């Protein structure tokens, strides 16, 4: 009740996807108060330079001749890692040298490792463990395909759900020039437009997922088009410079409309303080 009342009284709200915006609207936010800002990636840092891929894979202890399917996430139920592991066997029937590279760590790691062993795919499944954000771009550059198989997880005991509200790793994969396949879950469709900067499959639908992998494997020109569109969208829409400019524009507009803003100097100082806080919070997260 308190959250709903607070939201309904807000004049400006930032949402990271249409999915999140819809939730806010259902909680009482006025449609005109919601500003959707999708992304948050340093395009310059993720842009792949002219680099020897074999040497890069060797540096990261990755197979030099494999078709590397990467996912990067916390190892938690909503990321659908069991779904990916259970799909690799079929993928290897048409991509024999396929490997699944799982970048990240979390409470599901032991479970995932056990699944890989039980399915007989431990030799083609690589768990990197935690990778600092300052190094993760090298993994994107090394892989052939990026996949995010997120799904909605419900906790019926407490009445909550865990869902992907955006999927920033997809923005990073686009910026790094990697073909993307993702589930049509939560806010992901706000990041990936099917057939433009990636391919989508219905959440939890294995045949649909395998169909999209097959499409990319068979149609190299499709993959190249997705990569080119993804790079462009990352730079023109997802880049932090764009996100911060939009935040600044909205905050300045709010300050100008605030009767408490007594002069331009106090208005500018207030906006600058908020932007500095946002920038510092981003840097601490990297």
PDB file of C-alpha atoms in Angstrom:
ATOM      1  CA  UNK A   1       0.000   0.000   0.000  1.00  0.00           C
ATOM      2  CA  UNK A   2       2.813   2.435   0.930  1.00  0.00           C
ATOM      3  CA  UNK A   3       4.719   1.618  -2.276  1.00  0.00           C
ATOM      4  CA  UNK A   4       1.625   2.099  -4.435  1.00  0.00           C
ATOM      5  CA  UNK A   5       0.862   5.447  -2.806  1.00  0.00           C
ATOM      6  CA  UNK A   6       4.454   6.613  -3.275  1.00  0.00           C
ATOM      7  CA  UNK A   7       4.509   5.581  -6.931  1.00  0.00           C
ATOM      8  CA  UNK A   8       1.205   7.291  -7.681  1.00  0.00           C
ATOM      9  CA  UNK A   9       2.628  10.555  -6.292  1.00  0.00           C
ATOM     10  CA  UNK A  10       5.815  10.502  -8.372  1.00  0.00           C
ATOM     11  CA  UNK A  11       6.088  12.947 -11.253  1.00  0.00           C
ATOM     12  CA  UNK A  12       9.058  11.227 -12.950  1.00  0.00           C
ATOM     13  CA  UNK A  13       9.920   7.518 -12.897  1.00  0.00           C
ATOM     14  CA  UNK A  14      12.654   5.721 -14.835  1.00  0.00           C
ATOM     15  CA  UNK A  15      11.874   2.179 -16.059  1.00  0.00           C
ATOM     16  CA  UNK A  16      14.429  -0.154 -17.647  1.00  0.00           C
ATOM     17  CA  UNK A  17      11.956  -1.852 -20.030  1.00  0.00           C
ATOM     18  CA  UNK A  18       8.360  -1.798 -21.216  1.00  0.00           C
ATOM     19  CA  UNK A  19       7.768  -4.759 -18.912  1.00  0.00           C
ATOM     20  CA  UNK A  20       8.842  -2.713 -15.880  1.00  0.00           C
ATOM     21  CA  UNK A  21       6.841   0.290 -17.099  1.00  0.00           C
ATOM     22  CA  UNK A  22       3.710  -1.868 -17.268  1.00  0.00           C
ATOM     23  CA  UNK A  23       4.251  -3.045 -13.691  1.00  0.00           C
ATOM     24  CA  UNK A  24       4.650   0.549 -12.516  1.00  0.00           C
ATOM     25  CA  UNK A  25       1.495   1.580 -14.363  1.00  0.00           C
ATOM     26  CA  UNK A  26      -0.422  -1.279 -12.743  1.00  0.00           C
ATOM     27  CA  UNK A  27       0.803  -0.021  -9.372  1.00  0.00           C
ATOM     28  CA  UNK A  28      -0.688   3.406  -9.998  1.00  0.00           C
ATOM     29  CA  UNK A  29       2.015   5.368 -11.831  1.00  0.00           C
ATOM     30  CA  UNK A  30       0.730   7.861 -14.369  1.00  0.00           C
ATOM     31  CA  UNK A  31       1.715   6.825 -17.905  1.00  0.00           C
ATOM     32  CA  UNK A  32       3.149  10.279 -18.686  1.00  0.00           C
ATOM     33  CA  UNK A  33       5.419  10.119 -15.626  1.00  0.00           C
ATOM     34  CA  UNK A  34       7.237   6.958 -16.804  1.00  0.00           C
ATOM     35  CA  UNK A  35      10.392   7.302 -18.906  1.00  0.00           C
ATOM     36  CA  UNK A  36      11.767   4.076 -20.385  1.00  0.00           C
ATOM     37  CA  UNK A  37      15.567   3.958 -20.620  1.00  0.00           C
ATOM     38  CA  UNK A  38      16.978   0.660 -21.859  1.00  0.00           C
ATOM     39  CA  UNK A  39      20.603  -0.376 -21.658  1.00  0.00           C
ATOM     40  CA  UNK A  40      23.729   0.743 -19.898  1.00  0.00           C
ATOM     41  CA  UNK A  41      26.916  -0.353 -21.648  1.00  0.00           C
ATOM     42  CA  UNK A  42      30.297   1.166 -22.458  1.00  0.00           C
ATOM     43  CA  UNK A  43      30.284   0.586 -26.216  1.00  0.00           C
ATOM     44  CA  UNK A  44      33.906   1.643 -26.638  1.00  0.00           C
ATOM     45  CA  UNK A  45      35.163  -0.900 -24.122  1.00  0.00           C
ATOM     46  CA  UNK A  46      33.080  -3.748 -25.576  1.00  0.00           C
ATOM     47  CA  UNK A  47      33.896  -3.040 -29.226  1.00  0.00           C
ATOM     48  CA  UNK A  48      36.161  -5.851 -30.418  1.00  0.00           C
ATOM     49  CA  UNK A  49      39.559  -4.720 -31.710  1.00  0.00           C
ATOM     50  CA  UNK A  50      41.540  -6.460 -34.444  1.00  0.00           C
ATOM     51  CA  UNK A  51      42.765  -9.337 -32.294  1.00  0.00           C
ATOM     52  CA  UNK A  52      43.922 -12.917 -32.823  1.00  0.00           C
ATOM     53  CA  UNK A  53      41.006 -15.074 -31.665  1.00  0.00           C
ATOM     54  CA  UNK A  54      43.122 -18.177 -31.090  1.00  0.00           C
ATOM     55  CA  UNK A  55      45.515 -16.252 -28.868  1.00  0.00           C
ATOM     56  CA  UNK A  56      42.601 -14.675 -26.993  1.00  0.00           C
ATOM     57  CA  UNK A  57      40.975 -18.060 -26.365  1.00  0.00           C
ATOM     58  CA  UNK A  58      44.305 -19.433 -25.188  1.00  0.00           C
ATOM     59  CA  UNK A  59      44.597 -16.545 -22.711  1.00  0.00           C
ATOM     60  CA  UNK A  60      41.154 -17.423 -21.340  1.00  0.00           C
ATOM     61  CA  UNK A  61      41.766 -21.213 -21.383  1.00  0.00           C
ATOM     62  CA  UNK A  62      38.990 -21.737 -23.941  1.00  0.00           C
ATOM     63  CA  UNK A  63      39.005 -24.316 -26.783  1.00  0.00           C
ATOM     64  CA  UNK A  64      40.660 -22.830 -29.875  1.00  0.00           C
ATOM     65  CA  UNK A  65      38.575 -24.789 -32.393  1.00  0.00           C
ATOM     66  CA  UNK A  66      35.191 -24.961 -30.639  1.00  0.00           C
ATOM     67  CA  UNK A  67      31.900 -23.245 -31.425  1.00  0.00           C
ATOM     68  CA  UNK A  68      31.493 -21.394 -28.133  1.00  0.00           C
ATOM     69  CA  UNK A  69      27.982 -20.713 -26.834  1.00  0.00           C
ATOM     70  CA  UNK A  70      28.271 -18.283 -23.957  1.00  0.00           C
ATOM     71  CA  UNK A  71      25.958 -17.130 -21.222  1.00  0.00           C
ATOM     72  CA  UNK A  72      26.914 -14.661 -18.483  1.00  0.00           C
ATOM     73  CA  UNK A  73      24.847 -14.394 -15.330  1.00  0.00           C
ATOM     74  CA  UNK A  74      24.434 -15.167 -11.681  1.00  0.00           C
ATOM     75  CA  UNK A  75      23.909 -18.899 -11.357  1.00  0.00           C
ATOM     76  CA  UNK A  76      20.362 -18.738 -10.008  1.00  0.00           C
ATOM     77  CA  UNK A  77      17.129 -20.508 -11.079  1.00  0.00           C
ATOM     78  CA  UNK A  78      15.651 -17.689 -13.171  1.00  0.00           C
ATOM     79  CA  UNK A  79      18.615 -17.763 -15.585  1.00  0.00           C
ATOM     80  CA  UNK A  80      17.512 -21.134 -17.012  1.00  0.00           C
ATOM     81  CA  UNK A  81      20.932 -22.778 -16.882  1.00  0.00           C
ATOM     82  CA  UNK A  82      19.446 -26.269 -16.549  1.00  0.00           C
ATOM     83  CA  UNK A  83      17.477 -25.527 -19.727  1.00  0.00           C
ATOM     84  CA  UNK A  84      20.710 -24.685 -21.579  1.00  0.00           C
ATOM     85  CA  UNK A  85      22.571 -27.702 -20.238  1.00  0.00           C
ATOM     86  CA  UNK A  86      19.731 -30.010 -21.278  1.00  0.00           C
ATOM     87  CA  UNK A  87      19.796 -28.486 -24.785  1.00  0.00           C
ATOM     88  CA  UNK A  88      23.510 -28.887 -25.501  1.00  0.00           C
ATOM     89  CA  UNK A  89      23.261 -32.556 -26.401  1.00  0.00           C
ATOM     90  CA  UNK A  90      20.832 -31.804 -29.220  1.00  0.00           C
ATOM     91  CA  UNK A  91      22.863 -28.806 -30.372  1.00  0.00           C
ATOM     92  CA  UNK A  92      25.938 -31.023 -30.652  1.00  0.00           C
ATOM     93  CA  UNK A  93      24.027 -33.266 -33.052  1.00  0.00           C
ATOM     94  CA  UNK A  94      24.302 -30.493 -35.678  1.00  0.00           C
ATOM     95  CA  UNK A  95      27.241 -28.505 -34.218  1.00  0.00           C
ATOM     96  CA  UNK A  96      29.583 -31.310 -33.091  1.00  0.00           C
ATOM     97  CA  UNK A  97      32.260 -28.961 -31.716  1.00  0.00           C
ATOM     98  CA  UNK A  98      29.812 -26.902 -29.603  1.00  0.00           C
ATOM     99  CA  UNK A  99      30.807 -25.895 -26.072  1.00  0.00           C
ATOM    100  CA  UNK A 100      28.714 -24.161 -23.435  1.00  0.00           C
ATOM    101  CA  UNK A 101      30.679 -21.462 -21.589  1.00  0.00           C
ATOM    102  CA  UNK A 102      28.978 -20.340 -18.370  1.00  0.00           C
ATOM    103  CA  UNK A 103      30.485 -17.092 -17.101  1.00  0.00           C
ATOM    104  CA  UNK A 104      29.564 -16.274 -13.532  1.00  0.00           C
ATOM    105  CA  UNK A 105      28.997 -17.880 -10.169  1.00  0.00           C
ATOM    106  CA  UNK A 106      26.169 -18.449  -7.731  1.00  0.00           C
ATOM    107  CA  UNK A 107      24.260 -20.856  -5.552  1.00  0.00           C
ATOM    108  CA  UNK A 108      23.257 -23.100  -8.479  1.00  0.00           C
ATOM    109  CA  UNK A 109      26.802 -23.846  -9.627  1.00  0.00           C
ATOM    110  CA  UNK A 110      27.141 -27.253  -7.945  1.00  0.00           C
ATOM    111  CA  UNK A 111      23.703 -28.258  -9.224  1.00  0.00           C
ATOM    112  CA  UNK A 112      24.659 -27.223 -12.767  1.00  0.00           C
ATOM    113  CA  UNK A 113      27.953 -29.099 -12.570  1.00  0.00           C
ATOM    114  CA  UNK A 114      26.076 -32.207 -11.431  1.00  0.00           C
ATOM    115  CA  UNK A 115      23.613 -31.868 -14.335  1.00  0.00           C
ATOM    116  CA  UNK A 116      26.505 -31.614 -16.807  1.00  0.00           C
ATOM    117  CA  UNK A 117      28.043 -34.801 -15.419  1.00  0.00           C
ATOM    118  CA  UNK A 118      24.709 -36.653 -15.400  1.00  0.00           C
ATOM    119  CA  UNK A 119      24.028 -35.678 -19.024  1.00  0.00           C
ATOM    120  CA  UNK A 120      27.535 -36.658 -20.139  1.00  0.00           C
ATOM    121  CA  UNK A 121      28.381 -33.148 -21.324  1.00  0.00           C
ATOM    122  CA  UNK A 122      30.936 -32.184 -18.656  1.00  0.00           C
ATOM    123  CA  UNK A 123      33.705 -32.313 -21.266  1.00  0.00           C
ATOM    124  CA  UNK A 124      32.000 -29.624 -23.355  1.00  0.00           C
ATOM    125  CA  UNK A 125      30.751 -27.417 -20.515  1.00  0.00           C
ATOM    126  CA  UNK A 126      33.053 -24.742 -19.101  1.00  0.00           C
ATOM    127  CA  UNK A 127      32.352 -22.990 -15.782  1.00  0.00           C
ATOM    128  CA  UNK A 128      34.582 -19.932 -15.532  1.00  0.00           C
ATOM    129  CA  UNK A 129      33.430 -18.882 -12.074  1.00  0.00           C
ATOM    130  CA  UNK A 130      33.281 -15.201 -11.202  1.00  0.00           C
ATOM    131  CA  UNK A 131      34.835 -12.900 -13.806  1.00  0.00           C
ATOM    132  CA  UNK A 132      35.474  -9.203 -12.943  1.00  0.00           C
ATOM    133  CA  UNK A 133      33.506  -6.852 -15.147  1.00  0.00           C
ATOM    134  CA  UNK A 134      36.764  -5.275 -16.286  1.00  0.00           C
ATOM    135  CA  UNK A 135      37.628  -8.565 -18.049  1.00  0.00           C
ATOM    136  CA  UNK A 136      34.291  -9.923 -19.170  1.00  0.00           C
ATOM    137  CA  UNK A 137      34.408  -8.249 -22.594  1.00  0.00           C
ATOM    138  CA  UNK A 138      37.170 -10.691 -23.602  1.00  0.00           C
ATOM    139  CA  UNK A 139      34.802 -13.610 -23.121  1.00  0.00           C
ATOM    140  CA  UNK A 140      32.216 -11.989 -25.389  1.00  0.00           C
ATOM    141  CA  UNK A 141      34.907 -11.446 -28.033  1.00  0.00           C
ATOM    142  CA  UNK A 142      35.911 -15.119 -27.808  1.00  0.00           C
ATOM    143  CA  UNK A 143      32.479 -16.673 -28.240  1.00  0.00           C
ATOM    144  CA  UNK A 144      30.420 -17.429 -31.348  1.00  0.00           C
ATOM    145  CA  UNK A 145      26.949 -17.076 -29.850  1.00  0.00           C
ATOM    146  CA  UNK A 146      25.499 -15.479 -26.729  1.00  0.00           C
ATOM    147  CA  UNK A 147      22.398 -16.968 -25.116  1.00  0.00           C
ATOM    148  CA  UNK A 148      20.198 -15.788 -22.237  1.00  0.00           C
ATOM    149  CA  UNK A 149      17.534 -18.363 -21.350  1.00  0.00           C
ATOM    150  CA  UNK A 150      15.851 -16.466 -18.511  1.00  0.00           C
ATOM    151  CA  UNK A 151      12.465 -17.553 -17.182  1.00  0.00           C
ATOM    152  CA  UNK A 152      10.020 -16.376 -14.546  1.00  0.00           C
ATOM    153  CA  UNK A 153      10.408 -18.187 -11.218  1.00  0.00           C
ATOM    154  CA  UNK A 154       7.597 -18.101  -8.671  1.00  0.00           C
ATOM    155  CA  UNK A 155       7.867 -18.466  -4.911  1.00  0.00           C
ATOM    156  CA  UNK A 156       4.311 -19.491  -4.076  1.00  0.00           C
ATOM    157  CA  UNK A 157       5.095 -19.700  -0.365  1.00  0.00           C
ATOM    158  CA  UNK A 158       5.680 -15.957  -0.055  1.00  0.00           C
ATOM    159  CA  UNK A 159       3.816 -14.895  -3.199  1.00  0.00           C
ATOM    160  CA  UNK A 160       6.726 -13.392  -5.132  1.00  0.00           C
ATOM    161  CA  UNK A 161       8.325 -13.906  -8.536  1.00  0.00           C
ATOM    162  CA  UNK A 162      11.828 -13.473  -9.876  1.00  0.00           C
ATOM    163  CA  UNK A 163      11.896 -12.206 -13.451  1.00  0.00           C
ATOM    164  CA  UNK A 164      14.352 -10.644 -15.914  1.00  0.00           C
ATOM    165  CA  UNK A 165      13.388  -6.971 -16.059  1.00  0.00           C
ATOM    166  CA  UNK A 166      15.850  -6.107 -18.842  1.00  0.00           C
ATOM    167  CA  UNK A 167      19.015  -8.197 -19.359  1.00  0.00           C
ATOM    168  CA  UNK A 168      22.023  -5.857 -19.574  1.00  0.00           C
ATOM    169  CA  UNK A 169      24.264  -8.724 -20.718  1.00  0.00           C
ATOM    170  CA  UNK A 170      22.321  -8.651 -23.995  1.00  0.00           C
ATOM    171  CA  UNK A 171      23.310  -4.999 -24.456  1.00  0.00           C
ATOM    172  CA  UNK A 172      26.912  -5.991 -23.805  1.00  0.00           C
ATOM    173  CA  UNK A 173      26.740  -8.865 -26.301  1.00  0.00           C
ATOM    174  CA  UNK A 174      25.340  -6.491 -28.925  1.00  0.00           C
ATOM    175  CA  UNK A 175      28.143  -4.009 -28.263  1.00  0.00           C
ATOM    176  CA  UNK A 176      30.734  -6.804 -28.483  1.00  0.00           C
ATOM    177  CA  UNK A 177      29.459  -7.950 -31.871  1.00  0.00           C
ATOM    178  CA  UNK A 178      28.139 -11.371 -30.861  1.00  0.00           C
ATOM    179  CA  UNK A 179      24.946 -12.929 -32.297  1.00  0.00           C
ATOM    180  CA  UNK A 180      22.272 -13.108 -29.595  1.00  0.00           C
ATOM    181  CA  UNK A 181      19.492 -15.570 -28.818  1.00  0.00           C
ATOM    182  CA  UNK A 182      17.281 -14.905 -25.788  1.00  0.00           C
ATOM    183  CA  UNK A 183      14.025 -15.993 -24.241  1.00  0.00           C
ATOM    184  CA  UNK A 184      10.912 -13.890 -24.676  1.00  0.00           C
ATOM    185  CA  UNK A 185      10.777 -13.325 -20.921  1.00  0.00           C
ATOM    186  CA  UNK A 186      10.087 -10.230 -18.820  1.00  0.00           C
ATOM    187  CA  UNK A 187      11.793  -7.141 -20.222  1.00  0.00           C
ATOM    188  CA  UNK A 188      14.060  -8.937 -22.687  1.00  0.00           C
ATOM    189  CA  UNK A 189      11.921  -8.039 -25.753  1.00  0.00           C
ATOM    190  CA  UNK A 190      12.643  -4.379 -25.012  1.00  0.00           C
ATOM    191  CA  UNK A 191      16.332  -5.111 -25.618  1.00  0.00           C
ATOM    192  CA  UNK A 192      16.145  -7.702 -28.387  1.00  0.00           C
ATOM    193  CA  UNK A 193      13.924  -7.131 -31.400  1.00  0.00           C
ATOM    194  CA  UNK A 194      13.387 -10.530 -33.001  1.00  0.00           C
ATOM    195  CA  UNK A 195      15.146 -10.728 -36.357  1.00  0.00           C
ATOM    196  CA  UNK A 196      16.837  -7.344 -35.966  1.00  0.00           C
ATOM    197  CA  UNK A 197      19.511  -7.401 -33.242  1.00  0.00           C
ATOM    198  CA  UNK A 198      18.914 -10.960 -32.076  1.00  0.00           C
ATOM    199  CA  UNK A 199      16.511 -13.887 -32.092  1.00  0.00           C
ATOM    200  CA  UNK A 200      13.882 -14.656 -29.467  1.00  0.00           C
ATOM    201  CA  UNK A 201      12.328 -17.944 -28.399  1.00  0.00           C
ATOM    202  CA  UNK A 202       9.336 -18.602 -26.201  1.00  0.00           C
ATOM    203  CA  UNK A 203      10.309 -18.912 -22.554  1.00  0.00           C
ATOM    204  CA  UNK A 204      11.061 -22.541 -21.659  1.00  0.00           C
ATOM    205  CA  UNK A 205      10.234 -23.816 -25.169  1.00  0.00           C
ATOM    206  CA  UNK A 206      13.139 -26.086 -26.096  1.00  0.00           C
ATOM    207  CA  UNK A 207      12.144 -26.761 -29.708  1.00  0.00           C
ATOM    208  CA  UNK A 208      11.764 -23.057 -30.378  1.00  0.00           C
ATOM    209  CA  UNK A 209      15.200 -22.406 -28.856  1.00  0.00           C
ATOM    210  CA  UNK A 210      16.843 -25.145 -30.894  1.00  0.00           C
ATOM    211  CA  UNK A 211      15.135 -23.817 -34.017  1.00  0.00           C
ATOM    212  CA  UNK A 212      16.728 -20.383 -33.496  1.00  0.00           C
ATOM    213  CA  UNK A 213      20.187 -21.913 -32.930  1.00  0.00           C
ATOM    214  CA  UNK A 214      19.742 -23.944 -36.135  1.00  0.00           C
ATOM    215  CA  UNK A 215      18.727 -20.793 -38.052  1.00  0.00           C
ATOM    216  CA  UNK A 216      21.882 -18.961 -37.019  1.00  0.00           C
ATOM    217  CA  UNK A 217      24.078 -21.974 -37.686  1.00  0.00           C
ATOM    218  CA  UNK A 218      22.700 -22.408 -41.211  1.00  0.00           C
ATOM    219  CA  UNK A 219      22.360 -18.744 -42.182  1.00  0.00           C
ATOM    220  CA  UNK A 220      25.644 -16.883 -41.690  1.00  0.00           C
ATOM    221  CA  UNK A 221      24.302 -13.776 -43.417  1.00  0.00           C
ATOM    222  CA  UNK A 222      21.501 -13.593 -40.827  1.00  0.00           C
ATOM    223  CA  UNK A 223      24.066 -13.765 -38.042  1.00  0.00           C
ATOM    224  CA  UNK A 224      26.117 -10.973 -39.616  1.00  0.00           C
ATOM    225  CA  UNK A 225      23.044  -8.769 -39.996  1.00  0.00           C
ATOM    226  CA  UNK A 226      22.107  -9.307 -36.331  1.00  0.00           C
ATOM    227  CA  UNK A 227      25.654  -8.400 -35.296  1.00  0.00           C
ATOM    228  CA  UNK A 228      25.729  -5.199 -37.354  1.00  0.00           C
ATOM    229  CA  UNK A 229      22.303  -4.091 -36.126  1.00  0.00           C
ATOM    230  CA  UNK A 230      23.248  -4.980 -32.557  1.00  0.00           C
ATOM    231  CA  UNK A 231      26.434  -2.916 -32.646  1.00  0.00           C
ATOM    232  CA  UNK A 232      24.535   0.059 -34.023  1.00  0.00           C
ATOM    233  CA  UNK A 233      21.736  -0.214 -31.452  1.00  0.00           C
ATOM    234  CA  UNK A 234      24.253  -0.566 -28.607  1.00  0.00           C
ATOM    235  CA  UNK A 235      26.014   2.628 -29.627  1.00  0.00           C
ATOM    236  CA  UNK A 236      22.885   4.633 -30.485  1.00  0.00           C
ATOM    237  CA  UNK A 237      20.550   3.474 -27.722  1.00  0.00           C
ATOM    238  CA  UNK A 238      22.202   1.334 -25.023  1.00  0.00           C
ATOM    239  CA  UNK A 239      25.416   3.314 -24.445  1.00  0.00           C
ATOM    240  CA  UNK A 240      25.880   4.921 -21.032  1.00  0.00           C
ATOM    241  CA  UNK A 241      26.456   8.307 -22.676  1.00  0.00           C
ATOM    242  CA  UNK A 242      22.927   8.147 -24.128  1.00  0.00           C
ATOM    243  CA  UNK A 243      21.406   6.918 -20.862  1.00  0.00           C
ATOM    244  CA  UNK A 244      23.038   9.671 -18.788  1.00  0.00           C
ATOM    245  CA  UNK A 245      22.021  12.382 -21.277  1.00  0.00           C
ATOM    246  CA  UNK A 246      18.404  11.234 -21.046  1.00  0.00           C
ATOM    247  CA  UNK A 247      18.618  11.191 -17.243  1.00  0.00           C
ATOM    248  CA  UNK A 248      20.042  14.696 -17.279  1.00  0.00           C
ATOM    249  CA  UNK A 249      17.343  15.929 -19.657  1.00  0.00           C
ATOM    250  CA  UNK A 250      14.574  14.511 -17.458  1.00  0.00           C
ATOM    251  CA  UNK A 251      16.124  15.746 -14.209  1.00  0.00           C
ATOM    252  CA  UNK A 252      16.644  19.255 -15.576  1.00  0.00           C
ATOM    253  CA  UNK A 253      13.052  19.299 -16.773  1.00  0.00           C
ATOM    254  CA  UNK A 254      11.871  18.217 -13.337  1.00  0.00           C
ATOM    255  CA  UNK A 255      14.000  20.849 -11.626  1.00  0.00           C
ATOM    256  CA  UNK A 256      12.735  23.606 -13.911  1.00  0.00           C
ATOM    257  CA  UNK A 257       9.158  22.654 -13.109  1.00  0.00           C
ATOM    258  CA  UNK A 258       9.772  22.539  -9.377  1.00  0.00           C
ATOM    259  CA  UNK A 259       8.476  25.586  -7.561  1.00  0.00           C
ATOM    260  CA  UNK A 260      11.145  25.051  -4.897  1.00  0.00           C
ATOM    261  CA  UNK A 261      13.943  25.697  -7.389  1.00  0.00           C
ATOM    262  CA  UNK A 262      14.700  29.274  -6.398  1.00  0.00           C
ATOM    263  CA  UNK A 263      17.398  30.014  -8.968  1.00  0.00           C
ATOM    264  CA  UNK A 264      19.298  28.372 -11.798  1.00  0.00           C
ATOM    265  CA  UNK A 265      22.408  27.826  -9.679  1.00  0.00           C
ATOM    266  CA  UNK A 266      20.556  25.732  -7.094  1.00  0.00           C
ATOM    267  CA  UNK A 267      18.778  23.869  -9.898  1.00  0.00           C
ATOM    268  CA  UNK A 268      22.051  23.087 -11.646  1.00  0.00           C
ATOM    269  CA  UNK A 269      23.693  22.031  -8.385  1.00  0.00           C
ATOM    270  CA  UNK A 270      20.832  19.661  -7.584  1.00  0.00           C
ATOM    271  CA  UNK A 271      20.913  18.036 -11.003  1.00  0.00           C
ATOM    272  CA  UNK A 272      24.694  17.776 -10.986  1.00  0.00           C
ATOM    273  CA  UNK A 273      24.616  16.146  -7.562  1.00  0.00           C
ATOM    274  CA  UNK A 274      22.159  13.478  -8.733  1.00  0.00           C
ATOM    275  CA  UNK A 275      24.136  12.803 -11.903  1.00  0.00           C
ATOM    276  CA  UNK A 276      27.376  12.529  -9.935  1.00  0.00           C
ATOM    277  CA  UNK A 277      25.709  10.044  -7.594  1.00  0.00           C
ATOM    278  CA  UNK A 278      24.446   7.978 -10.560  1.00  0.00           C
ATOM    279  CA  UNK A 279      27.859   8.016 -12.201  1.00  0.00           C
ATOM    280  CA  UNK A 280      29.626   6.963  -9.008  1.00  0.00           C
ATOM    281  CA  UNK A 281      27.101   4.178  -8.438  1.00  0.00           C
ATOM    282  CA  UNK A 282      27.781   2.882 -11.954  1.00  0.00           C
ATOM    283  CA  UNK A 283      31.554   2.953 -11.436  1.00  0.00           C
ATOM    284  CA  UNK A 284      31.228   1.055  -8.152  1.00  0.00           C
ATOM    285  CA  UNK A 285      29.192  -1.630  -9.932  1.00  0.00           C
ATOM    286  CA  UNK A 286      31.911  -2.297 -12.523  1.00  0.00           C
TER     287      UNK A 286
END
